[in-house]
Amino acid sequence: MFDSFAPTNTFFALAATCIVLAFYFWQKNKKSSGTSNTWGKKSNTPILNSFTVDFTQREQEGELDPVIGRQKEIDRVTQILARRTKNNPILLGPPGVGKTAIVEGLALKIITGDVPEVLQNKRVLSLQVAEILAGTKYRGEFEERARKLVNEIAQSNRDIILFVDEIHTLIEQKGTEGSINFTDILKPSLARGQLQLIGATTLKEYDEFIKPDASLERRFQVVDIKEPNKADTLAILKGVQKNYEEYHNVLFTDAALKAAVDLSEKYIKGRVLPDKAIDVIDEAAAKVKVEQGSTKHALDLLNKAATQVKHDHKHLPTRIEKLQTKLEELKKKEKATQGNAALKNIRKHIVETVKAIEHCESRLSMLRGRPIVDVIHIKEVVRAWTGKKI
């Protein structure tokens, strides 16, 4: 009797398992598809679309540089954002230390789903303060624009995190003389939890502009952003290396990256890592590209002078072939020629032809590959910036 129920029980068990698995994968696909359509401009946020940059969308499209060596700071920001109250981080650090990069790193974590559930599918929007102020000639025009922006965030079902770099400037941003402060518009929404904000500024400007406003200061949780050490900076350079190589169409040697860190740290004062080291490799790559263009012109002139014929560098393979044919002919003449004066003249032409071939082959190799940015180029940039002998 009981045996007759065994197949039925097995069938129901298998069916239940299939239903559970189907529900699991449906939820997973739903979350994935929802994520892929979450970021980007929304039809119901025209002010935000006009005056912010969507870091999550740019990260999804691969437009932002990778963030290296800032996991501790990103985790701290994530932890503050996940709080129920006082969930607005403010990043304090000198210019160029990488405050914006940390927010970009947060955007990447949101894209990959590596954040608490409360932060999943959120948009990280960077406010362009100068743009929202631009063109506001008449009294109340700026305030109206600012209120609309805050209202769009408040009506977004808490799916927006607003990032304001140099947040201290908001205290001074007024549409017309006597109009209210931008932060006066932000504070009510911050107090009600309708607006979640990440600020960034220096310690000096925080003490001067933010700290005196107690009602604003208590809305934030401070995250100190320290200058990375040389090892971390080198890791950061290696992280962004590919982007700069592709942009400039060059290749960096490992020694060049290390030199950029060491020399910028030693000689470039008044700035911090990693910003100054990144600027050094950027300019060194640009320098190599400019010199490559100059070398191209010089080689063209050399070829014209040597052959009395105009040749475009695009025809280098043909040029090399002709020079090699000429070289073979000169060698045959050398064997058949008698007399020191005549031999001396032919051998002179042979040497010139060999040099011309070497120049063309070198240029062709450069055209087929990528020019190299090495330590010498890094030194030249640092020397030009500082005026010091490196």
PDB file of C-alpha atoms in Angstrom, residues 205 208 266 277:
ATOM      1  CA  GLU A 205      37.864  74.446   4.379  1.00  0.00           C
ATOM      2  CA  GLU A 208      36.309  77.303   8.024  1.00  0.00           C
ATOM      3  CA  LYS A 266      61.019  63.770  -3.897  1.00  0.00           C
ATOM      4  CA  ALA A 277      52.533  60.986 -10.067  1.00  0.00           C
TER       5      ALA A 277
END
